[in-house]
Amino acid sequence: MIRSRAVALRVDFEAEIPAPELRYWRGPVMWDSDGSSWFRGEPLSQGEVDYTAESEPIDYSVTLEPGGGMWLLALDLPRAPPPKASLEAGFELIADKPVTQRLRYQMRSYLRYNTGDLTQEERRRALQLPANITSRMKQLVQHWLGDAKDDAGHAAVVDQALRYFRKQPFYYTLYPPLLLDNPVDEFLFESRRGFCEHYASSFVTLMRVAGIPSRLVTGYQGGEINPLGGHLIVRQSDAHAWAEVWLVGEGWVRIDPTAAVAPERVERPFDIDFDAAGIIGSPIQFNLAQSGFLKKLSRQFRLGRDAVNASWHRWVLGYSQHKQGRIMDLLGLGFAKGAAIAIVASMLLLISLIAALLWYRGRERVDPVQADYLLFCSRMATGGVVRLPYEGAGSYAQRIVVQRPELKAAVDEIISLYNNLRYGQKDETHAKSELHRLVRSFRAKPQG
C-alpha cells in the first residue's frame, strides 16, 4: 500500500466500466521468496503465452504516468501486448525500455479466462518454499487438507484458508506492528494486522505448504470514476497485491485474501484518511463518501482539474508535434503556438470547473438503501445477470431467479426488503440494517 494520492494511470473504456471488484491492474509477478521478501526471480523460459477467453473482451486505452519501470499496467488478464512491448510468462506486459515519459496505449482484456496447464518449470517455481516454514504453519495446513490428497481437492483448501482469514481476528491496517525474524509466521499467529502484501504473501506461502502451485501478483486494484471526463483514475494509493493459485481444469485463478478481511477495499471506491490511520495496528476505516460541503466541493475541483489533464494528455499523446502545429496554423495561432496552448489549457480548466460546480449542485444524493441495492446489482452482474437500464427491482429479481434459481431465497429476501424500504410507508432503521447486512454477505459467483 502506497500512501500517495498521485495518479498512476488513467483509463478510457470503450464500453461500460467494470465494477470495482473486477478492476485488477496487473503488474509484476513474484515467484520467489526468502521467507521475508518476495522477488520476481529469474525469468521463466519464454514459450507461447496464451489462454482461453471465457468472457466478452473489454477494450480500453491506458494513459500511464512515468515511473521508470518496465511494466505496463493492464486489466487482468491482457490478451496481447501493445506495440514496443511483450507479453511475458506470468502474463506480464514488459515495455522495450523504461517508461520515463507519459505513455498511452490501447489494450484488450478478458475478465474470465482459463490459462490451461502448467509447465514443469512453472510448477517447480510455484511450489518452492523458504527455509523458515514453521511447525504451526504445517499443522494449520494439514488441518485444512483433510481428505484432499490430490489436485482435485485443492479448491476446498483455498476455501478453508479464506475462511480462516474471515473467522480469525485479522485486521486491515496501513501501520502494522513490526515483524522480525519470520514475518509470515508472526503475522498469521500473533499480530494479525497488516495490509494487502501481508495477506497475499502469507496466503501464497500457506498454499505452497499445502502443495498448491501459487504466486504473488502486484499492481493496482480499483480506481475512481471521474464523471466529468468519463474515465477511471487509478492512484498510487490503489497499489495492491493478490495471490494466484493453479487449479486443475481452471488454470491460474486469482484469489484476493484481503477481500476476506476487508471487502470494502475491493468492492467500492474508497478514500483513506492517511492521517487518521497513523496509529500502529489501528484498523482502517474506509470512507466511502466524503462529508461536508467544502470537502465535496474540493473533490469536484480535483475531478475537474483531472478531467482537463486527461483531455490534454489524450490530445498531446494522440497527435505528433507536426500535427499539433498544423492544427494551430488552421486556428490562426501559428505565430504563438506555446501561448496558444496555454490559453486553450486555461480555457479548458475554467470550463471544467464550471461544469464541476454545476454537476455538484445538480446531482442527486444516493441514499443508503439505494446504495445497497446498487451494490447488490453490481455483485449480481459479476454473477452473470446484468440489470437492464429500464428494469425495475421486481422484474430484475424474476429474471435472476430464472437464470440462477439457486439464488432465489437470498434474492427474494433482499428485493422484498428493498421494495418495502423504497416504496413502503415506514422508514425502519432495523430493516435498513438488515438490508445492508444481507447485501454485504451476498455473493453470486460466475457460473462456470
Short mmCIF file of C-alpha atoms in Angstrom, two decimals:
data_model
loop_
_atom_site.label_atom_id
_atom_site.label_comp_id
_atom_site.label_asym_id
_atom_site.label_seq_id
_atom_site.Cartn_x
_atom_site.Cartn_y
_atom_site.Cartn_z
CA MET A 1 0.00 0.00 0.00
CA ILE A 2 1.48 3.36 -1.09
CA ARG A 3 0.44 6.41 0.94
CA SER A 4 0.16 8.75 -2.03
CA ARG A 5 -2.81 10.10 -3.99
CA ALA A 6 -0.69 10.75 -7.08
CA VAL A 7 -2.16 9.42 -10.32
CA ALA A 8 -0.61 6.16 -11.54
CA LEU A 9 -2.73 5.74 -14.68
CA ARG A 10 -5.95 6.88 -16.30
CA VAL A 11 -8.17 4.55 -18.31
CA ASP A 12 -10.75 5.27 -21.02
CA PHE A 13 -13.12 2.36 -21.63
CA GLU A 14 -14.93 1.92 -24.93
CA ALA A 15 -17.97 0.49 -23.12
CA GLU A 16 -19.17 0.20 -19.53
CA ILE A 17 -16.51 0.46 -16.81
CA PRO A 18 -16.15 -2.84 -14.89
CA ALA A 19 -17.35 -2.97 -11.28
CA PRO A 20 -14.75 -2.01 -8.61
CA GLU A 21 -14.19 -5.60 -7.50
CA LEU A 22 -13.19 -6.54 -11.07
CA ARG A 23 -10.61 -3.79 -11.56
CA TYR A 24 -7.32 -5.61 -11.05
CA TRP A 25 -4.44 -3.89 -12.88
CA ARG A 26 -1.72 -6.48 -13.40
CA GLY A 27 1.93 -5.63 -12.91
CA PRO A 28 5.00 -7.62 -11.74
CA VAL A 29 4.51 -11.30 -10.80
CA MET A 30 6.60 -12.65 -7.91
CA TRP A 31 7.70 -16.29 -7.92
CA ASP A 32 10.48 -16.49 -5.31
CA SER A 33 10.61 -15.83 -1.56
CA ASP A 34 13.35 -15.99 1.06
CA GLY A 35 10.76 -16.12 3.84
CA SER A 36 10.94 -12.37 4.41
CA SER A 37 10.51 -10.76 0.97
CA TRP A 38 9.23 -11.74 -2.46
CA PHE A 39 11.09 -11.41 -5.76
CA ARG A 40 10.35 -11.83 -9.43
CA GLY A 41 13.44 -14.03 -9.70
CA GLU A 42 14.98 -15.38 -12.87
CA PRO A 43 12.74 -15.02 -15.94
CA LEU A 44 10.94 -18.19 -16.95
CA SER A 45 11.66 -19.78 -20.31
CA GLN A 46 9.64 -17.81 -22.81
CA GLY A 47 7.30 -20.15 -24.65
CA GLU A 48 3.91 -19.35 -26.12
CA VAL A 49 1.86 -17.26 -23.67
CA ASP A 50 -1.80 -17.96 -24.26
CA TYR A 51 -5.12 -18.69 -22.60
CA THR A 52 -8.74 -19.43 -23.46
CA ALA A 53 -11.08 -16.46 -23.06
CA GLU A 54 -14.37 -17.23 -21.27
CA SER A 55 -15.99 -13.79 -21.44
CA GLU A 56 -16.53 -10.94 -23.87
CA PRO A 57 -13.49 -8.71 -24.49
CA ILE A 58 -13.06 -5.33 -22.82
CA ASP A 59 -11.37 -2.66 -24.94
CA TYR A 60 -9.79 0.40 -23.36
CA SER A 61 -6.94 2.90 -23.55
CA VAL A 62 -4.39 3.42 -20.78
CA THR A 63 -2.51 6.66 -20.12
CA LEU A 64 0.37 5.54 -17.89
CA GLU A 65 2.30 8.05 -15.81
CA PRO A 66 6.11 7.72 -15.98
CA GLY A 67 7.71 5.74 -13.20
CA GLY A 68 10.94 4.46 -14.68
CA GLY A 69 9.88 0.81 -14.57
CA MET A 70 9.47 -1.63 -17.45
CA TRP A 71 5.95 -2.85 -16.64
CA LEU A 72 2.82 -1.70 -18.46
CA LEU A 73 -0.34 -1.99 -16.41
CA ALA A 74 -3.35 -3.81 -17.89
CA LEU A 75 -6.70 -5.06 -16.69
CA ASP A 76 -6.40 -8.66 -15.59
CA LEU A 77 -5.97 -10.54 -17.98
CA PRO A 78 -4.40 -8.88 -21.07
CA ARG A 79 -4.87 -10.56 -24.44
CA ALA A 80 -1.83 -9.22 -26.31
CA PRO A 81 0.88 -6.60 -25.81
CA PRO A 82 0.75 -3.10 -27.31
CA PRO A 83 3.47 -2.01 -29.76
CA LYS A 84 7.04 -1.98 -28.40
CA ALA A 85 6.15 -4.36 -25.57
CA SER A 86 5.96 -8.11 -24.96
CA LEU A 87 3.64 -10.45 -23.06
CA GLU A 88 5.87 -12.48 -20.75
CA ALA A 89 5.27 -15.70 -18.81
CA GLY A 90 3.04 -14.79 -15.89
CA PHE A 91 1.04 -12.55 -18.28
CA GLU A 92 3.20 -9.53 -17.52
CA LEU A 93 3.40 -6.71 -20.06
CA ILE A 94 7.01 -5.58 -20.40
CA ALA A 95 8.00 -2.47 -22.37
CA ASP A 96 11.10 -2.49 -24.57
CA LYS A 97 12.57 0.34 -22.47
CA PRO A 98 11.87 2.04 -19.11
CA VAL A 99 8.77 4.22 -19.03
CA THR A 100 10.29 7.65 -18.38
CA GLN A 101 7.61 9.66 -20.22
CA ARG A 102 3.84 9.59 -20.11
CA LEU A 103 2.68 6.72 -22.33
CA ARG A 104 -0.68 5.94 -23.94
CA TYR A 105 -1.56 2.52 -25.36
CA GLN A 106 -4.59 0.51 -26.48
CA MET A 107 -5.48 -2.76 -24.73
CA ARG A 108 -7.93 -5.64 -24.82
CA SER A 109 -8.53 -7.84 -21.77
CA TYR A 110 -10.79 -10.65 -20.63
CA LEU A 111 -12.18 -10.82 -17.09
CA ARG A 112 -12.81 -14.57 -17.25
CA TYR A 113 -10.30 -17.00 -18.70
CA ASN A 114 -8.63 -20.41 -18.43
CA THR A 115 -4.84 -20.43 -18.64
CA GLY A 116 -4.55 -24.20 -19.10
CA ASP A 117 -1.78 -26.48 -17.89
CA LEU A 118 1.43 -25.66 -16.07
CA THR A 119 4.87 -26.24 -17.49
CA GLN A 120 7.29 -28.23 -15.35
CA GLU A 121 9.33 -25.09 -14.76
CA GLU A 122 6.25 -23.12 -13.62
CA ARG A 123 5.20 -25.90 -11.24
CA ARG A 124 8.67 -26.10 -9.73
CA ARG A 125 8.88 -22.34 -9.21
CA ALA A 126 5.32 -22.12 -7.89
CA LEU A 127 5.97 -24.74 -5.19
CA GLN A 128 9.33 -23.51 -3.88
CA LEU A 129 9.37 -22.84 -0.13
CA PRO A 130 11.74 -20.78 2.02
CA ALA A 131 13.66 -22.44 4.84
CA ASN A 132 11.72 -20.78 7.68
CA ILE A 133 8.44 -22.72 7.42
CA THR A 134 7.34 -23.40 10.99
CA SER A 135 5.59 -26.38 12.56
CA ARG A 136 2.44 -24.38 13.28
CA MET A 137 2.18 -23.37 9.61
CA LYS A 138 2.37 -27.05 8.67
CA GLN A 139 -0.17 -28.05 11.33
CA LEU A 140 -2.62 -25.40 10.15
CA VAL A 141 -2.36 -26.55 6.55
CA GLN A 142 -2.57 -30.21 7.50
CA HIS A 143 -5.86 -29.48 9.24
CA TRP A 144 -7.22 -27.96 6.03
CA LEU A 145 -6.04 -30.76 3.80
CA GLY A 146 -8.14 -33.46 5.44
CA ASP A 147 -9.06 -35.86 2.68
CA ALA A 148 -7.82 -33.52 -0.07
CA LYS A 149 -4.82 -35.65 -1.00
CA ASP A 150 -4.66 -34.74 -4.69
CA ASP A 151 -5.11 -31.80 -7.02
CA ALA A 152 -8.89 -32.29 -7.13
CA GLY A 153 -9.23 -31.17 -3.51
CA HIS A 154 -7.19 -28.00 -3.81
CA ALA A 155 -10.21 -25.71 -4.26
CA ALA A 156 -11.51 -26.85 -0.86
CA VAL A 157 -8.16 -25.99 0.75
CA VAL A 158 -8.32 -22.50 -0.77
CA ASP A 159 -11.81 -22.04 0.71
CA GLN A 160 -10.57 -23.22 4.11
CA ALA A 161 -7.74 -20.70 4.05
CA LEU A 162 -10.06 -17.82 3.15
CA ARG A 163 -12.44 -18.90 5.91
CA TYR A 164 -9.52 -18.79 8.33
CA PHE A 165 -8.82 -15.14 7.42
CA ARG A 166 -12.51 -14.26 7.75
CA LYS A 167 -13.18 -16.00 11.05
CA GLN A 168 -9.98 -15.21 12.95
CA PRO A 169 -9.40 -11.67 14.32
CA PHE A 170 -7.42 -10.30 11.37
CA TYR A 171 -7.48 -6.56 10.63
CA TYR A 172 -6.51 -4.37 7.69
CA THR A 173 -4.16 -1.56 8.69
CA LEU A 174 -1.61 0.66 6.95
CA TYR A 175 0.63 0.71 10.03
CA PRO A 176 1.10 -2.90 11.13
CA PRO A 177 3.30 -3.86 14.09
CA LEU A 178 6.92 -4.56 13.20
CA LEU A 179 7.54 -8.18 12.18
CA LEU A 180 11.03 -9.52 12.81
CA ASP A 181 12.55 -12.97 12.21
CA ASN A 182 9.69 -14.80 10.49
CA PRO A 183 7.16 -12.27 9.14
CA VAL A 184 4.64 -14.80 7.77
CA ASP A 185 4.51 -16.89 10.94
CA GLU A 186 4.31 -13.83 13.21
CA PHE A 187 1.58 -12.28 11.06
CA LEU A 188 -0.54 -15.45 10.90
CA PHE A 189 -0.42 -16.36 14.58
CA GLU A 190 0.48 -13.24 16.54
CA SER A 191 -0.01 -9.73 15.11
CA ARG A 192 -2.80 -10.50 12.59
CA ARG A 193 -2.65 -6.89 11.46
CA GLY A 194 -1.39 -5.84 8.06
CA PHE A 195 -2.20 -4.64 4.56
CA CYS A 196 -2.57 -6.42 1.22
CA GLU A 197 1.05 -7.60 0.94
CA HIS A 198 0.86 -9.33 4.34
CA TYR A 199 -2.32 -11.18 3.41
CA ALA A 200 -1.24 -12.13 -0.11
CA SER A 201 2.28 -13.28 0.83
CA SER A 202 1.09 -15.34 3.80
CA PHE A 203 -1.68 -16.90 1.68
CA VAL A 204 0.75 -17.89 -1.10
CA THR A 205 3.13 -19.39 1.47
CA LEU A 206 0.35 -21.49 3.02
CA MET A 207 -0.81 -22.68 -0.40
CA ARG A 208 2.71 -23.84 -1.26
CA VAL A 209 2.92 -25.67 2.07
CA ALA A 210 -0.30 -27.43 1.00
CA GLY A 211 1.30 -28.43 -2.31
CA ILE A 212 -0.79 -26.00 -4.37
CA PRO A 213 1.15 -24.07 -7.06
CA SER A 214 0.80 -20.39 -6.28
CA ARG A 215 2.42 -17.00 -6.89
CA LEU A 216 2.17 -13.37 -5.79
CA VAL A 217 0.87 -10.72 -8.20
CA THR A 218 1.34 -6.98 -7.68
CA GLY A 219 -0.22 -3.99 -9.38
CA TYR A 220 -3.25 -1.85 -8.58
CA GLN A 221 -6.84 -2.55 -7.64
CA GLY A 222 -9.90 -0.36 -8.03
CA GLY A 223 -9.90 3.22 -9.23
CA GLU A 224 -12.19 6.26 -9.09
CA ILE A 225 -14.55 7.16 -11.92
CA ASN A 226 -14.29 10.80 -12.96
CA PRO A 227 -17.84 11.64 -14.08
CA LEU A 228 -16.66 14.83 -15.74
CA GLY A 229 -14.17 13.09 -18.03
CA GLY A 230 -15.83 9.68 -18.18
CA HIS A 231 -12.54 7.96 -17.39
CA LEU A 232 -11.11 5.95 -14.48
CA ILE A 233 -8.39 7.35 -12.22
CA VAL A 234 -6.05 4.80 -10.62
CA ARG A 235 -3.84 6.32 -7.93
CA GLN A 236 -0.67 5.19 -6.22
CA SER A 237 -2.78 4.55 -3.10
CA ASP A 238 -4.61 1.87 -5.12
CA ALA A 239 -1.42 -0.24 -5.20
CA HIS A 240 -2.30 -3.79 -4.30
CA ALA A 241 -1.05 -7.36 -4.06
CA TRP A 242 -3.03 -10.55 -4.51
CA ALA A 243 -2.46 -14.28 -4.98
CA GLU A 244 -2.91 -16.70 -7.83
CA VAL A 245 -3.30 -20.45 -7.37
CA TRP A 246 -3.24 -23.08 -10.08
CA LEU A 247 -6.25 -25.43 -10.05
CA VAL A 248 -6.91 -28.43 -12.25
CA GLY A 249 -9.29 -27.58 -15.09
CA GLU A 250 -9.16 -23.85 -14.36
CA GLY A 251 -5.52 -22.84 -14.68
CA TRP A 252 -4.32 -19.80 -12.73
CA VAL A 253 -7.13 -18.42 -10.55
CA ARG A 254 -6.96 -15.04 -8.81
CA ILE A 255 -7.52 -15.18 -5.05
CA ASP A 256 -7.53 -11.96 -3.03
CA PRO A 257 -7.29 -12.78 0.69
CA THR A 258 -7.51 -9.07 1.55
CA ALA A 259 -11.13 -9.19 0.41
CA ALA A 260 -11.83 -11.86 3.03
CA VAL A 261 -10.76 -9.43 5.78
CA ALA A 262 -11.66 -6.01 4.34
CA PRO A 263 -14.14 -6.45 1.45
CA GLU A 264 -14.58 -2.66 1.32
CA ARG A 265 -11.02 -2.44 -0.01
CA VAL A 266 -12.00 -4.12 -3.30
CA GLU A 267 -15.76 -3.74 -3.64
CA ARG A 268 -16.13 0.04 -3.76
CA PRO A 269 -14.05 3.13 -4.42
CA PHE A 270 -12.67 4.35 -1.11
CA ASP A 271 -10.91 7.32 0.39
CA ILE A 272 -8.48 6.59 3.22
CA ASP A 273 -7.72 9.28 5.74
CA PHE A 274 -3.97 8.64 5.98
CA ASP A 275 -3.56 10.94 8.97
CA ALA A 276 -6.27 9.19 10.98
CA ALA A 277 -4.78 5.81 10.05
CA GLY A 278 -1.40 6.59 11.59
CA ILE A 279 -1.70 4.65 14.83
CA ILE A 280 0.29 1.42 14.73
CA GLY A 281 -2.04 -1.57 14.42
CA SER A 282 -5.22 0.52 14.14
CA PRO A 283 -7.75 -0.96 11.67
CA ILE A 284 -8.55 1.16 8.62
CA GLN A 285 -11.85 3.00 8.42
CA PHE A 286 -12.82 3.09 4.75
CA ASN A 287 -14.50 6.41 3.94
CA LEU A 288 -16.88 5.53 1.12
CA ALA A 289 -18.13 9.09 0.74
CA GLN A 290 -16.76 12.43 1.82
CA SER A 291 -18.87 14.55 4.13
CA GLY A 292 -19.19 18.29 4.32
CA PHE A 293 -19.77 20.88 1.62
CA LEU A 294 -16.15 22.06 1.44
CA LYS A 295 -14.77 18.51 1.14
CA LYS A 296 -17.22 17.68 -1.63
CA LEU A 297 -16.54 20.92 -3.43
CA SER A 298 -12.81 20.28 -3.13
CA ARG A 299 -13.32 16.83 -4.63
CA GLN A 300 -15.24 18.31 -7.57
CA PHE A 301 -12.43 20.79 -8.12
CA ARG A 302 -9.90 17.94 -8.20
CA LEU A 303 -12.06 15.95 -10.61
CA GLY A 304 -12.47 19.00 -12.83
CA ARG A 305 -8.73 19.59 -12.90
CA ASP A 306 -8.15 15.89 -13.59
CA ALA A 307 -10.65 15.94 -16.47
CA VAL A 308 -8.68 18.81 -18.05
CA ASN A 309 -5.38 16.98 -17.55
CA ALA A 310 -6.80 13.78 -19.03
CA SER A 311 -8.15 15.57 -22.10
CA TRP A 312 -4.87 17.39 -22.56
CA HIS A 313 -2.82 14.19 -22.29
CA ARG A 314 -5.06 12.43 -24.81
CA TRP A 315 -4.55 15.26 -27.27
CA VAL A 316 -0.81 15.59 -26.75
CA LEU A 317 -0.17 11.85 -26.89
CA GLY A 318 -2.60 11.31 -29.73
CA TYR A 319 -1.05 13.81 -32.11
CA SER A 320 2.50 14.35 -33.22
CA GLN A 321 4.15 17.74 -32.77
CA HIS A 322 3.79 18.31 -36.53
CA LYS A 323 0.03 17.65 -36.41
CA GLN A 324 -0.34 19.93 -33.38
CA GLY A 325 1.41 22.71 -35.28
CA ARG A 326 -0.89 22.26 -38.28
CA ILE A 327 -3.96 22.48 -36.05
CA MET A 328 -2.66 25.73 -34.51
CA ASP A 329 -1.99 27.09 -38.00
CA LEU A 330 -5.55 26.29 -39.05
CA LEU A 331 -6.80 28.15 -35.97
CA GLY A 332 -4.68 31.16 -36.95
CA LEU A 333 -2.48 30.69 -33.88
CA GLY A 334 0.68 29.54 -35.60
CA PHE A 335 2.53 32.72 -34.67
CA ALA A 336 2.43 31.83 -30.95
CA LYS A 337 1.89 28.11 -30.54
CA GLY A 338 3.20 27.99 -26.97
CA ALA A 339 0.99 30.86 -25.80
CA ALA A 340 -2.00 29.41 -27.66
CA ILE A 341 -1.58 26.08 -25.94
CA ALA A 342 -1.50 27.78 -22.53
CA ILE A 343 -4.64 29.78 -23.38
CA VAL A 344 -6.50 26.69 -24.57
CA ALA A 345 -5.48 24.78 -21.44
CA SER A 346 -6.65 27.65 -19.20
CA MET A 347 -9.99 27.83 -21.01
CA LEU A 348 -10.47 24.09 -20.66
CA LEU A 349 -9.72 24.30 -16.94
CA LEU A 350 -12.23 27.12 -16.44
CA ILE A 351 -14.93 25.28 -18.40
CA SER A 352 -14.27 22.09 -16.48
CA LEU A 353 -14.50 23.86 -13.10
CA ILE A 354 -17.82 25.42 -14.08
CA ALA A 355 -19.07 22.00 -15.18
CA ALA A 356 -17.91 20.52 -11.87
CA LEU A 357 -19.88 23.08 -9.90
CA LEU A 358 -23.00 22.55 -12.00
CA TRP A 359 -22.66 18.80 -11.71
CA TYR A 360 -22.23 19.03 -7.95
CA ARG A 361 -25.27 21.29 -7.49
CA GLY A 362 -27.49 19.22 -9.78
CA ARG A 363 -26.58 15.72 -8.73
CA GLU A 364 -28.91 13.65 -6.59
CA ARG A 365 -27.74 12.13 -3.35
CA VAL A 366 -27.88 8.33 -3.26
CA ASP A 367 -29.48 7.23 -0.01
CA PRO A 368 -28.14 4.17 1.88
CA VAL A 369 -30.99 1.95 0.71
CA GLN A 370 -30.32 2.77 -2.94
CA ALA A 371 -26.58 2.36 -2.37
CA ASP A 372 -27.14 -1.16 -1.01
CA TYR A 373 -29.37 -2.00 -3.97
CA LEU A 374 -26.75 -0.78 -6.44
CA LEU A 375 -24.12 -2.90 -4.68
CA PHE A 376 -26.44 -5.91 -4.98
CA CYS A 377 -26.84 -5.21 -8.72
CA SER A 378 -23.06 -4.95 -9.09
CA ARG A 379 -22.48 -8.29 -7.39
CA MET A 380 -25.26 -9.87 -9.44
CA ALA A 381 -23.63 -8.56 -12.62
CA THR A 382 -20.44 -10.30 -11.53
CA GLY A 383 -22.55 -13.47 -11.31
CA GLY A 384 -23.62 -13.09 -14.93
CA VAL A 385 -27.03 -11.34 -14.69
CA VAL A 386 -26.73 -7.65 -15.52
CA ARG A 387 -29.60 -5.31 -14.66
CA LEU A 388 -31.04 -3.57 -17.73
CA PRO A 389 -31.30 0.25 -17.62
CA TYR A 390 -35.11 0.22 -17.72
CA GLU A 391 -35.57 -2.78 -15.42
CA GLY A 392 -37.31 -2.43 -12.06
CA ALA A 393 -36.26 -4.36 -8.96
CA GLY A 394 -39.12 -6.85 -9.22
CA SER A 395 -38.56 -7.65 -12.88
CA TYR A 396 -34.84 -7.91 -12.32
CA ALA A 397 -35.37 -10.36 -9.44
CA GLN A 398 -37.63 -12.54 -11.59
CA ARG A 399 -35.03 -12.71 -14.35
CA ILE A 400 -32.28 -13.55 -11.83
CA VAL A 401 -34.28 -16.45 -10.42
CA VAL A 402 -34.88 -17.85 -13.92
CA GLN A 403 -31.17 -17.75 -14.75
CA ARG A 404 -29.80 -18.51 -11.27
CA PRO A 405 -32.52 -20.47 -9.39
CA GLU A 406 -30.08 -21.42 -6.63
CA LEU A 407 -30.05 -17.73 -5.55
CA LYS A 408 -33.85 -17.45 -5.22
CA ALA A 409 -34.06 -17.35 -1.40
CA ALA A 410 -31.37 -14.70 -0.99
CA VAL A 411 -32.59 -12.58 -3.91
CA ASP A 412 -36.24 -12.67 -2.78
CA GLU A 413 -35.28 -11.56 0.74
CA ILE A 414 -33.10 -8.69 -0.47
CA ILE A 415 -35.58 -7.40 -3.06
CA SER A 416 -38.51 -7.67 -0.65
CA LEU A 417 -36.68 -5.58 1.96
CA TYR A 418 -35.57 -3.08 -0.68
CA ASN A 419 -39.09 -2.62 -2.06
CA ASN A 420 -40.57 -2.20 1.42
CA LEU A 421 -37.99 0.44 2.34
CA ARG A 422 -38.09 2.18 -1.02
CA TYR A 423 -41.84 2.31 -1.56
CA GLY A 424 -43.36 1.49 1.85
CA GLN A 425 -44.82 3.95 4.33
CA LYS A 426 -42.34 3.34 7.13
CA ASP A 427 -38.66 4.13 7.39
CA GLU A 428 -37.46 1.34 9.70
CA THR A 429 -33.90 1.52 10.96
CA HIS A 430 -33.81 -2.23 11.66
CA ALA A 431 -34.92 -3.03 8.11
CA LYS A 432 -32.18 -0.79 6.71
CA SER A 433 -29.57 -2.54 8.82
CA GLU A 434 -30.87 -5.93 7.77
CA LEU A 435 -30.78 -4.99 4.08
CA HIS A 436 -27.23 -3.70 4.48
CA ARG A 437 -26.18 -6.94 6.20
CA LEU A 438 -27.81 -9.17 3.58
CA VAL A 439 -26.26 -7.30 0.66
CA ARG A 440 -22.81 -7.23 2.27
CA SER A 441 -22.90 -11.02 2.73
CA PHE A 442 -24.44 -11.74 -0.70
CA ARG A 443 -22.19 -13.39 -3.27
CA ALA A 444 -23.01 -14.51 -6.82
CA LYS A 445 -20.06 -16.41 -8.19
CA PRO A 446 -19.77 -16.51 -12.01
CA GLN A 447 -21.13 -19.71 -13.47
CA GLY A 448 -18.55 -22.00 -14.98
#
